[in-house]
Short mmCIF file of C-alpha atoms in Angstrom, two decimals:
data_model
loop_
_atom_site.label_atom_id
_atom_site.label_comp_id
_atom_site.label_asym_id
_atom_site.label_seq_id
_atom_site.Cartn_x
_atom_site.Cartn_y
_atom_site.Cartn_z
CA MET R 1 0.26 0.33 -0.34
CA SER R 2 0.90 3.50 -0.72
CA GLY R 3 2.77 5.60 1.95
CA ALA R 4 0.15 8.01 2.78
CA GLY R 5 -2.67 5.04 2.03
CA ARG R 6 -5.66 4.27 0.42
CA MET R 7 -8.25 6.45 -0.45
CA LEU R 8 -11.60 6.08 -2.00
CA ILE R 9 -13.51 8.71 -4.26
CA VAL R 10 -16.66 8.30 -5.04
CA ASP R 11 -18.68 10.70 -7.65
CA ASP R 12 -20.52 9.84 -11.28
CA GLU R 13 -18.72 12.36 -12.64
CA ARG R 14 -15.53 10.89 -14.22
CA LEU R 15 -13.43 13.76 -14.94
CA VAL R 16 -14.24 15.04 -10.52
CA ARG R 17 -12.95 11.10 -9.76
CA GLU R 18 -9.46 11.68 -12.66
CA VAL R 19 -9.05 15.18 -11.06
CA ILE R 20 -8.85 13.85 -7.21
CA GLY R 21 -6.97 10.83 -8.85
CA LYS R 22 -3.87 13.07 -10.01
CA TYR R 23 -4.09 15.33 -7.02
CA ALA R 24 -4.46 12.14 -4.57
CA MET R 25 -1.82 10.18 -6.53
CA ASN R 26 0.69 12.72 -6.08
CA GLU R 27 0.33 12.67 -2.31
CA GLY R 28 1.30 8.87 -2.08
CA TYR R 29 -2.09 7.54 -2.10
CA GLU R 30 -3.31 4.24 -3.35
CA VAL R 31 -6.51 5.79 -5.15
CA TYR R 32 -10.25 3.56 -5.73
CA THR R 33 -12.49 4.90 -7.11
CA ALA R 34 -16.33 4.22 -6.89
CA GLN R 35 -19.47 5.88 -10.09
CA ASP R 36 -21.63 5.72 -6.91
CA GLY R 37 -22.75 4.25 -3.91
CA VAL R 38 -24.12 0.65 -4.25
CA GLU R 39 -20.23 0.78 -5.54
CA ALA R 40 -18.71 2.54 -2.74
CA VAL R 41 -20.62 0.60 0.09
CA ASN R 42 -19.64 -3.16 -1.85
CA LEU R 43 -16.07 -1.33 -1.60
CA CYS R 44 -15.72 -0.47 1.48
CA LYS R 45 -16.64 -3.52 2.63
CA LYS R 46 -13.23 -5.66 1.40
CA ARG R 47 -11.39 -3.31 2.13
CA HIS R 48 -10.12 -0.44 4.29
CA PHE R 49 -9.99 2.88 3.15
CA ASN R 50 -7.76 5.61 5.65
CA VAL R 51 -10.30 8.61 3.58
CA ILE R 52 -13.16 8.63 1.43
CA ILE R 53 -14.43 11.30 -0.20
CA MET R 54 -18.10 10.98 -1.78
CA ASP R 55 -20.42 13.26 -3.38
CA ILE R 56 -24.52 13.66 -2.81
CA ARG R 57 -26.33 13.13 -5.35
CA MET R 58 -25.49 10.11 -7.71
CA PRO R 59 -27.34 7.51 -9.23
CA ARG R 60 -28.46 4.33 -7.50
CA MET R 61 -27.68 5.10 -3.88
CA ASP R 62 -27.14 8.79 -3.47
CA GLY R 63 -23.66 9.85 -0.21
CA PHE R 64 -25.80 9.92 2.23
CA THR R 65 -27.36 6.37 1.88
CA ALA R 66 -23.84 4.72 1.94
CA CYS R 67 -22.54 6.98 4.18
CA ARG R 68 -25.48 5.29 6.78
CA GLU R 69 -24.56 2.11 5.57
CA ILE R 70 -20.42 2.58 5.55
CA ARG R 71 -21.17 4.65 9.60
CA LYS R 72 -22.41 1.17 10.19
CA ASP R 73 -18.96 -0.53 10.40
CA SER R 74 -16.03 1.79 10.02
CA GLY R 75 -15.11 5.46 11.12
CA THR R 76 -13.31 5.44 8.17
CA ALA R 77 -12.68 9.69 7.25
CA LEU R 78 -16.03 11.10 5.14
CA ILE R 79 -15.47 13.59 2.89
CA LEU R 80 -18.46 14.94 1.31
CA LEU R 81 -19.08 16.99 -1.75
CA THR R 82 -22.63 19.12 -1.82
CA ALA R 83 -23.42 21.54 -4.26
CA LEU R 84 -23.18 25.44 -3.50
CA GLY R 85 -25.62 26.55 -0.61
CA GLU R 86 -26.97 23.24 0.47
CA GLU R 87 -26.91 23.77 3.84
CA TYR R 88 -29.26 21.07 4.85
CA ASP R 89 -26.89 18.42 3.24
CA ARG R 90 -24.23 19.75 5.60
CA ILE R 91 -26.15 19.14 8.56
CA HIS R 92 -27.92 16.17 7.52
CA GLY R 93 -24.53 15.15 6.78
CA PHE R 94 -22.69 15.61 10.06
CA GLU R 95 -25.56 13.92 11.51
CA LEU R 96 -24.77 10.54 10.10
CA GLY R 97 -21.05 11.37 10.94
CA VAL R 98 -19.06 12.48 8.67
CA ASP R 99 -16.09 14.42 9.23
CA ASP R 100 -16.15 17.68 6.44
CA TYR R 101 -17.67 18.64 3.85
CA ILE R 102 -16.51 20.89 0.52
CA VAL R 103 -18.65 23.15 -1.69
CA LYS R 104 -18.31 22.39 -5.68
CA PRO R 105 -16.55 23.24 -7.58
CA PHE R 106 -13.64 23.23 -5.40
CA SER R 107 -10.34 23.46 -5.60
CA PRO R 108 -8.14 20.27 -5.64
CA LYS R 109 -5.75 21.51 -3.14
CA GLU R 110 -7.91 22.72 -0.66
CA LEU R 111 -9.29 18.93 -0.68
CA MET R 112 -6.19 17.57 -0.15
CA LEU R 113 -5.17 20.24 2.64
CA ARG R 114 -9.17 19.01 4.21
CA VAL R 115 -7.58 15.09 3.72
CA ARG R 116 -4.40 15.66 5.81
CA ALA R 117 -5.96 17.77 8.94
CA ILE R 118 -8.44 15.12 9.03
CA LEU R 119 -6.26 12.94 9.08
CA ARG R 120 -3.94 14.19 11.49
CA ARG R 121 -6.29 14.05 13.62
CA TYR R 122 -6.91 10.31 13.50
CA ASP R 123 -2.67 9.98 13.85
CA ARG R 124 -2.64 11.62 16.92
CA THR R 125 -0.29 10.83 19.51
CA ASP R 126 0.83 13.39 21.65
CA ASP R 127 -2.20 12.78 23.65
CA PRO R 128 -1.58 14.99 27.33
CA ALA R 129 -3.39 12.27 29.11
CA SER R 130 -0.82 9.53 27.87
CA GLY R 131 -2.11 6.37 29.53
CA GLU R 132 -5.40 7.12 31.13
CA CYS R 133 -8.89 5.69 30.83
CA PHE R 134 -11.96 7.44 32.09
CA GLU R 135 -14.28 4.50 33.52
CA HIS R 136 -18.03 4.93 34.54
CA GLY R 137 -21.00 3.06 34.54
CA GLY R 138 -19.75 0.55 31.67
CA LEU R 139 -18.36 3.34 30.11
CA ASN R 140 -15.02 3.69 28.51
CA VAL R 141 -12.54 5.69 27.58
CA ASP R 142 -9.25 5.25 26.50
CA PHE R 143 -7.21 8.65 25.42
CA THR R 144 -3.89 6.29 24.72
CA ALA R 145 -5.62 4.09 22.16
CA ARG R 146 -8.64 6.48 21.13
CA LYS R 147 -11.07 4.24 21.92
CA VAL R 148 -14.35 4.08 23.87
CA SER R 149 -16.65 1.05 24.84
CA ILE R 150 -19.70 0.45 26.62
CA GLU R 151 -20.27 -2.48 29.07
CA GLY R 152 -16.63 -3.94 26.81
CA GLN R 153 -18.57 -2.87 23.38
CA PRO R 154 -16.38 -0.79 20.60
CA VAL R 155 -17.73 2.50 20.03
CA VAL R 156 -17.76 3.56 16.34
CA MET R 157 -16.87 6.86 16.33
CA THR R 158 -14.99 9.36 13.70
CA PRO R 159 -11.18 11.66 14.54
CA ARG R 160 -13.99 14.77 15.12
CA GLU R 161 -16.30 12.71 17.72
CA TYR R 162 -13.71 11.61 19.34
CA ASP R 163 -11.93 14.26 19.70
CA LEU R 164 -15.25 16.33 21.50
CA LEU R 165 -15.71 13.26 23.41
CA PHE R 166 -12.33 13.88 24.82
CA TYR R 167 -12.59 16.89 25.21
CA LEU R 168 -15.45 16.97 27.16
CA VAL R 169 -14.32 14.06 29.32
CA ARG R 170 -11.07 15.63 30.64
CA ASN R 171 -13.30 18.41 31.36
CA ARG R 172 -15.69 17.42 33.17
CA GLY R 173 -17.78 18.84 36.07
CA VAL R 174 -16.23 22.30 33.65
CA ALA R 175 -18.86 24.31 32.39
CA LEU R 176 -17.57 24.60 28.64
CA THR R 177 -19.25 27.34 26.37
CA ARG R 178 -19.86 27.06 22.92
CA ASP R 179 -17.06 29.65 22.06
CA ARG R 180 -14.37 27.36 23.82
CA LEU R 181 -15.43 24.36 22.39
CA ILE R 182 -15.67 25.36 19.05
CA ARG R 183 -12.32 27.21 18.96
CA ASP R 184 -10.50 24.24 20.90
CA VAL R 185 -12.18 21.10 18.92
CA TRP R 186 -12.00 23.18 15.79
CA ASN R 187 -8.62 24.46 16.67
CA GLU R 188 -6.65 23.69 13.16
CA GLU R 189 -9.33 24.17 10.51
CA LEU R 190 -12.62 26.44 9.24
CA PRO R 191 -13.86 27.64 11.84
CA ALA R 192 -17.49 25.86 12.86
CA ASP R 193 -20.55 27.41 13.76
CA ASP R 194 -23.33 26.65 16.69
CA ARG R 195 -25.55 24.17 14.29
CA THR R 196 -22.69 22.52 13.36
CA LEU R 197 -21.28 21.96 17.12
CA ASP R 198 -24.93 21.10 18.28
CA THR R 199 -25.16 18.40 14.80
CA HIS R 200 -21.72 16.85 17.30
CA ILE R 201 -23.19 16.73 20.22
CA LYS R 202 -26.82 15.08 19.25
CA ARG R 203 -24.90 12.60 17.41
CA LEU R 204 -22.17 11.82 20.22
CA ARG R 205 -25.16 11.78 22.67
CA ARG R 206 -26.92 9.09 19.99
CA LEU R 207 -24.21 6.95 20.59
CA LEU R 208 -23.91 7.00 24.24
CA GLY R 209 -27.17 5.36 24.30
CA GLU R 210 -28.22 5.42 28.50
CA HIS R 211 -24.73 7.32 28.81
CA SER R 212 -26.04 10.93 26.87
CA ARG R 213 -27.16 12.32 30.35
CA SER R 214 -23.56 12.68 31.43
CA ILE R 215 -23.46 15.24 28.81
CA VAL R 216 -26.11 18.12 30.33
CA THR R 217 -27.24 21.49 28.20
CA LEU R 218 -26.51 25.11 29.74
CA ARG R 219 -28.83 26.63 28.24
CA LYS R 220 -27.47 30.00 26.27
CA VAL R 221 -24.48 28.77 27.46
CA GLY R 222 -22.51 25.17 26.20
CA TYR R 223 -22.21 22.40 27.42
CA ARG R 224 -20.87 20.38 30.66
CA PHE R 225 -19.59 16.59 31.42
CA ASP R 226 -20.84 15.10 34.34
CA GLY R 227 -20.04 11.30 35.23
#
């Protein structure tokens, strides 16, 4: 496998696949392509990918449906390609566990920068809580291994969801403002907004099940993790 890892590019437009693929191969990725969601889901059952770049509007199976299927078994980094001004696409994508989105038409160079930023979150080894685990009522958060489990069953999360949960847990008992959460969790990319934060909190709660009550909403302030 190439040094940068495997990338899957999913788009029904051949030119888009070729342009992204060219830039990705120049950066050392082993590139695979699919022209719709069905092909993408089938490929993900056969191979592990480090990152998937997927269009939303495609025949047979759209990007949202494909993301939902892929997220059942994998926390692979996912970037959606969306049309200009489609805010619903962005919010719905985050609800499905997508890491980022980029608007068409886009700069391939910017896209590669986004990919690098997301994959850096996968590869972080400078965790200040090295060796630390948090356990509470069946919830286990392993900071070093970047793993979360409930009653011994692993919980699949995206890198951003891990970052957000880890930040909340490390600062448990502290009232965290929205601005602080956005600044510290989304610190190396384009700034997030309140709605993006709320969408990620909503998904975290869904993933945590009965432990979701540990994430307390502080009206007009932000959130606090109690545990």
